[in-house]
XYZ file of C-alpha atoms in Angstrom:
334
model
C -130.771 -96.770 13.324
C -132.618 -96.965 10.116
C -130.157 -94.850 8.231
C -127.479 -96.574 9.627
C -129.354 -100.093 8.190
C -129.769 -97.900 4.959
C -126.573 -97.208 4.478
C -125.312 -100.856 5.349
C -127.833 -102.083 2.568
C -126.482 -99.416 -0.217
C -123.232 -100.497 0.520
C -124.146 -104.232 -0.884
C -124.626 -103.212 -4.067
C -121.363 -102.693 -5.414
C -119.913 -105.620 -3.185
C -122.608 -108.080 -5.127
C -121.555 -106.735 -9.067
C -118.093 -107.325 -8.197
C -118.853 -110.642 -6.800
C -120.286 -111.181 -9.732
C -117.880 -110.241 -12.419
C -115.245 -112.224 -10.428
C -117.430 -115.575 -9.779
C -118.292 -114.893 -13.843
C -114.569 -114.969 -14.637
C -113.648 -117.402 -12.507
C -116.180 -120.000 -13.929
C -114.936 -119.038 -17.543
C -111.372 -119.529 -16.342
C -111.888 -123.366 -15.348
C -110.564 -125.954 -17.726
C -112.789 -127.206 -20.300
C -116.093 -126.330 -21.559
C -119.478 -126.797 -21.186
C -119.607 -128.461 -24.627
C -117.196 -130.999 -24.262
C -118.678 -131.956 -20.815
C -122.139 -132.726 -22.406
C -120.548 -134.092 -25.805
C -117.859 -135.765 -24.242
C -116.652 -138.463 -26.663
C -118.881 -138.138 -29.173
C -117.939 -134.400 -29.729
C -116.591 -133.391 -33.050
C -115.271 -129.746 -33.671
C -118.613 -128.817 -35.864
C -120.490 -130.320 -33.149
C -118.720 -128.593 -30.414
C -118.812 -125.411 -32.384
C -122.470 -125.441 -32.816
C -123.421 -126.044 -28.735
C -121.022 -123.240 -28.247
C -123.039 -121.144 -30.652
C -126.376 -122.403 -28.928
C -125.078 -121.627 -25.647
C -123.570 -118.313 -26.681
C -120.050 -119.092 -25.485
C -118.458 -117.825 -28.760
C -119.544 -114.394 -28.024
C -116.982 -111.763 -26.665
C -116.344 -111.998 -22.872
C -118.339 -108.771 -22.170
C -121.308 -109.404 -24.429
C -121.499 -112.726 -22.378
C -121.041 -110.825 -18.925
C -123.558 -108.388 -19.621
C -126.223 -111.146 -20.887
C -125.218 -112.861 -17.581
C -125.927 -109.490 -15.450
C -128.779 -108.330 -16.941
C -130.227 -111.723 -16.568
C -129.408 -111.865 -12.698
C -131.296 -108.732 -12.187
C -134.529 -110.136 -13.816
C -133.866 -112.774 -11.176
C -133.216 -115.265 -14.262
C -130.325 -117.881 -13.220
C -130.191 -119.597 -16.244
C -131.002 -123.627 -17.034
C -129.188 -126.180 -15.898
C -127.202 -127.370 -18.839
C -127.121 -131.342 -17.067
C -130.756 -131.505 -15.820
C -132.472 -128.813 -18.778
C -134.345 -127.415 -15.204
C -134.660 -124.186 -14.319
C -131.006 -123.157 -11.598
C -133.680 -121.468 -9.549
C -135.613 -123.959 -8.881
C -132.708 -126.013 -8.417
C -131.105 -124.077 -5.869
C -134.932 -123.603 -4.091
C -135.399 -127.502 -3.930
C -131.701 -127.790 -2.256
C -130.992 -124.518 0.088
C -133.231 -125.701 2.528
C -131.041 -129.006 2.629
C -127.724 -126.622 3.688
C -129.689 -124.496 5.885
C -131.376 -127.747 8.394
C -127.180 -129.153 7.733
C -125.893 -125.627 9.191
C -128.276 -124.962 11.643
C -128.163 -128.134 13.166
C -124.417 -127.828 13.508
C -124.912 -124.109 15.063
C -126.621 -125.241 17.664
C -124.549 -128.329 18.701
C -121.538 -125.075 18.314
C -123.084 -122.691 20.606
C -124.900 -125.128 22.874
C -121.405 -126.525 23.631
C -118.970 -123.717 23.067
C -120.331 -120.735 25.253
C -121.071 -123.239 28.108
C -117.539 -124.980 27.752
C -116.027 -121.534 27.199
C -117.232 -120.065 30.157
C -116.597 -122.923 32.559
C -113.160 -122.796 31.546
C -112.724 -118.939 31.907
C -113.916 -119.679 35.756
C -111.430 -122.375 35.789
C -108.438 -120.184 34.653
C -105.450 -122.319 35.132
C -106.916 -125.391 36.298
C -107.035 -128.682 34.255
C -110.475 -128.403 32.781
C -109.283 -125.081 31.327
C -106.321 -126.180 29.943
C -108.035 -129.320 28.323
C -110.481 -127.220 26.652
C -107.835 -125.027 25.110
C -106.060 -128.585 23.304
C -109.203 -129.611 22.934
C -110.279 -126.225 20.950
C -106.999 -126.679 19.094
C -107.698 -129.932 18.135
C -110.832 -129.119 16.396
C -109.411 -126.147 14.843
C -107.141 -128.114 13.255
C -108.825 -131.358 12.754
C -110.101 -131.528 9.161
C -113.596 -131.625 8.291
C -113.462 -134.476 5.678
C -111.259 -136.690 7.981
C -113.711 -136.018 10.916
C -116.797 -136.720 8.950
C -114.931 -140.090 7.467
C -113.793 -141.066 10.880
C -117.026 -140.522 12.620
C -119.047 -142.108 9.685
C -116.886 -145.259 9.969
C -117.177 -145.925 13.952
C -120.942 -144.652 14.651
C -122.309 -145.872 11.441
C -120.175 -148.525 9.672
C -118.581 -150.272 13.321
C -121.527 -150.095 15.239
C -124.138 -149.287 13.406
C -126.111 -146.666 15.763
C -126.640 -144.118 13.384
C -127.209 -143.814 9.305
C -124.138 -143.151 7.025
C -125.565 -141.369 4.026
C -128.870 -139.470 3.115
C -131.432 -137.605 4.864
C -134.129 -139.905 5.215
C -134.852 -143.797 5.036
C -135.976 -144.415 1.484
C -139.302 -146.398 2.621
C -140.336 -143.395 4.474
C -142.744 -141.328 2.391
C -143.936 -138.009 3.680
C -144.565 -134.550 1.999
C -141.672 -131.782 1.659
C -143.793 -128.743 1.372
C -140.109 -127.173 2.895
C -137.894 -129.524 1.936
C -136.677 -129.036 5.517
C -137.713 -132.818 7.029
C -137.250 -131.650 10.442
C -140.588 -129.440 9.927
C -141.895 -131.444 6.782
C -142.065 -134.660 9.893
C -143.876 -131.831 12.311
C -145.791 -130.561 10.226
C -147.221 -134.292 9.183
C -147.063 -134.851 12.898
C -145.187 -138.179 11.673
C -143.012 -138.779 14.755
C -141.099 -141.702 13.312
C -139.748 -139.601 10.399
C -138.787 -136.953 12.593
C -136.689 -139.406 14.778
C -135.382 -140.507 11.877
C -134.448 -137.634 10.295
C -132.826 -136.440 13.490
C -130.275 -139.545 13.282
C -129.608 -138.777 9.698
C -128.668 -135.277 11.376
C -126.357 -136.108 13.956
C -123.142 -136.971 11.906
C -123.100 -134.654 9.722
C -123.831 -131.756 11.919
C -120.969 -133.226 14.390
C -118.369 -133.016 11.768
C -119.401 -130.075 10.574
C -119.707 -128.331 13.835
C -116.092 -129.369 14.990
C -114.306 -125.651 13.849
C -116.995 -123.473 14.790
C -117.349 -124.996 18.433
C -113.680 -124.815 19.169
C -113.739 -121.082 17.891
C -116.955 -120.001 19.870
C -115.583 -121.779 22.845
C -112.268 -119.571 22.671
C -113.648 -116.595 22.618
C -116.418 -117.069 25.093
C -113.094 -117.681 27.380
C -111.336 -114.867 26.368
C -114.402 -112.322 26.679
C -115.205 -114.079 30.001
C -111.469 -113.668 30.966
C -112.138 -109.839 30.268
C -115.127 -109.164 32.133
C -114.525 -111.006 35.056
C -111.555 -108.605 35.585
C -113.992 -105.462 34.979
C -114.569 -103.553 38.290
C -118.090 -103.592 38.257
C -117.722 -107.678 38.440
C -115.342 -107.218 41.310
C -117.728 -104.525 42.943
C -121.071 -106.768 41.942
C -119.025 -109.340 44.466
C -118.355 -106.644 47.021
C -122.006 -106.239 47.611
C -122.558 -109.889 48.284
C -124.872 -110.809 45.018
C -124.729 -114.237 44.498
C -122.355 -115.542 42.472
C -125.067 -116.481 39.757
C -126.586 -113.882 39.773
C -123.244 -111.986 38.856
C -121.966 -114.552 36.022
C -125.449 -114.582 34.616
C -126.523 -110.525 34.698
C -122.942 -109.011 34.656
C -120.170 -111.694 33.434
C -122.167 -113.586 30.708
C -124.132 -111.006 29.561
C -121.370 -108.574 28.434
C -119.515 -111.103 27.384
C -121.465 -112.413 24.692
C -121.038 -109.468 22.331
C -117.565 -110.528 20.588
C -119.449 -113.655 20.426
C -122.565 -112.980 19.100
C -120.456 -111.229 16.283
C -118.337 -114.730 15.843
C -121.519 -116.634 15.804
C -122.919 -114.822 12.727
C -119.868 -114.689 10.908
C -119.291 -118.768 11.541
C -123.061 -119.084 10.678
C -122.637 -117.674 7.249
C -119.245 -119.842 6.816
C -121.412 -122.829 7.724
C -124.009 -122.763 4.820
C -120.977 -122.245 2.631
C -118.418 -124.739 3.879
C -121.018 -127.427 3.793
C -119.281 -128.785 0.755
C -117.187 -131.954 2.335
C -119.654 -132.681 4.783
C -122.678 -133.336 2.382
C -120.197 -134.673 0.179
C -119.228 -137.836 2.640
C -123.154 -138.145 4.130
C -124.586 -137.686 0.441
C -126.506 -134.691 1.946
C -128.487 -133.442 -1.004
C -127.738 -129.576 -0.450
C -126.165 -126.686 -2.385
C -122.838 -128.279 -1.791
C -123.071 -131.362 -3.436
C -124.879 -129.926 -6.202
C -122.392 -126.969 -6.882
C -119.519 -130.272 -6.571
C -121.265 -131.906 -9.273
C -121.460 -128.736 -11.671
C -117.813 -128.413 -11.564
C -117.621 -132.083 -12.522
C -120.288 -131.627 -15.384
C -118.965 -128.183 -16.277
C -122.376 -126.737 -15.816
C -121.904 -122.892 -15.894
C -125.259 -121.924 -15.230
C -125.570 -123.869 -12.456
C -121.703 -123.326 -10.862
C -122.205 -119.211 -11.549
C -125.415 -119.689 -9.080
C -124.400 -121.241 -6.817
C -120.596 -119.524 -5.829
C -122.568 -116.301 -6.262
C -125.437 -117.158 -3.904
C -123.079 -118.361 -1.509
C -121.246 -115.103 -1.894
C -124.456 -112.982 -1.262
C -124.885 -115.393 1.918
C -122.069 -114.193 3.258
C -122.092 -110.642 2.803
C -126.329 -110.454 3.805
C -124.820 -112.641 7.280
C -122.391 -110.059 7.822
C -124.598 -107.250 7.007
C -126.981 -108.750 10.157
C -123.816 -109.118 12.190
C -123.471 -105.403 12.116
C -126.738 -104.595 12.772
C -127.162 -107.094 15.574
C -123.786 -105.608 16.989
C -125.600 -101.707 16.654
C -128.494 -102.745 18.592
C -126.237 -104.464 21.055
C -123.673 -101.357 21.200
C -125.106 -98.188 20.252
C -121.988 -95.728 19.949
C -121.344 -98.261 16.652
C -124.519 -96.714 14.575
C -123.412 -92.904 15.597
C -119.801 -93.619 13.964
């Protein structure tokens, strides 16, 4: 097993330098510059000439890649060229921000998928089955900004049950030693802040649940659908085991491997979809601050954040297949 993690780990090497050189080219292929973001109208061509000298954008392409890569493996990020703050610390103070958003919406995806899945693989053919599958295709193809809008306009705006934007009420003052307010409020034991930070929650990880829960609940189906027809289900009956007993030891638990494997690869397409929900809610996480980058053409800040995104997803998928070895051995022999 360990040389089959070993060899999983090697393998992430070359996939993060090429995610590199293409999230460096991409930024450099956007529209405008840096120095006419920060300028703006008071930019002249000497004075737009000289940041560009001072940032080291009018050096050749690959003298600018390879200051860029040699800098990422010192674990240097850059400044921010808006707030003159280290990206690191940056990205530290608002990952945890993503990570509460996309958790929170995980578990309202799994906690109502599998469960809704499953009941409607027992009901194959009957009307709760067949609701959940336009139901699942509704929130496939429901999008996430309309969702969040729609949701923030009846529960927040209409009748007023639940916050619109944020992640806290401003008069609330309590310490962020994670910057994860769920556990910042525990850890204070300040139950009032912990309520409230749950409401602030509950929108945002709705809308941003909506696509993951549909998918998790169709394939829970289908892999229920699958088992159930297995013989050793059928024979598990013969022998008069409770039907429990049977959906919980023979059904459910062998059919939770294709899902297990969806779960981690929606989990890591959570933290990096984020982007419209924090948007609407004016959740303070990576994907608000990557949208405002792009808007102040901060490179240092936009390279950071598309590439640490990128490195999410490959390290999620990278514990995907290891979760799926310890789950089905003959994978780690191949």
């Amino acid at each position: 097993m360990l040389r089959y993690i070993g060899k999983r780990l090697l393998a992430l090497i070359p996939i993060v330098i090429g995610m590199s050189l293409i999230v460096f080219l991409y930024v450099r292929a956007l529209p405008g510059s840096p120095a006419d973001a920060l300028l703006g109208e008071r930019a002249t061509r000497e004075t737009t000439a000289a940041l560009e000298q001072q940032l080291g954008l009018n050096e050749p392409i690959h003298v600018q890649y390879w200051n860029y890569a040699t800098n990422i493996a010192t674990g240097d990020l850059g400044i921010s060229l808006r707030t003159r703050r280290p990206v690191w610390d940056e990205l530290r103070e608002r990952f945890p921000a993503t990570v509460e958003l996309a958790l929170a919406a995980m578990i309202v995806a799994v906690g109502v998928g599998v469960p809704l899945g499953f009941v409607a693989a027992k009901r194959y053919g009957g009307f709760l089955d067949n609701s959940s599958l336009v139901a699942s295709l509704i929130g496939i193809s429901f999008p996430i900004f309309f969702l969040a809008l729609l949701l923030k306009f009846v529960f927040a705006v209409k009748l007023g049950w639940l916050p619109s934007i944020g992640r806290l009420e401003v008069t609330r003052n309590i310490a962020h030693p994670t910057n994860l307010y769920l556990v910042d409020a525990l850890v204070a034991w300040d139950w009032g802040a912990f309520w409230d930070a749950v409401r602030h929650l509950i929108l945002p990880a709705i809308a941003l649940a909506t696509i993951p829960l549909a998918i998790i609940a169709r394939i829970t189906r289908a892999a229920v659908l699958d088992v159930l027809n297995e013989d050793y289900v059928r024979t598990a009956h013969a022998k008069g085991l409770p039907g429990r007993i049977v959906d919980s030891r023979h059904v459910l638990k062998n059919a939770m491997l294709p899902v297990v494997t969806v779960v981690g690869l929606q989990m890591g397409l959570l933290l990096t979809g984020a982007i419209l929900t924090e948007t609407v809610f004016n959740w303070q996480g990576l994907g608000l601050w990557i949208l405002d980058a792009i808007r102040f053409r901060d490179f240092a800040v936009l390279q950071a954040g598309i590439l640490f995104f990128a490195v999410v997803v490959a390290v999620t998928n990278l514990l995907v297949d290891i979760s799926y070895a310890f789950l089905n051995p003959r994978i780690r022999y191949r």
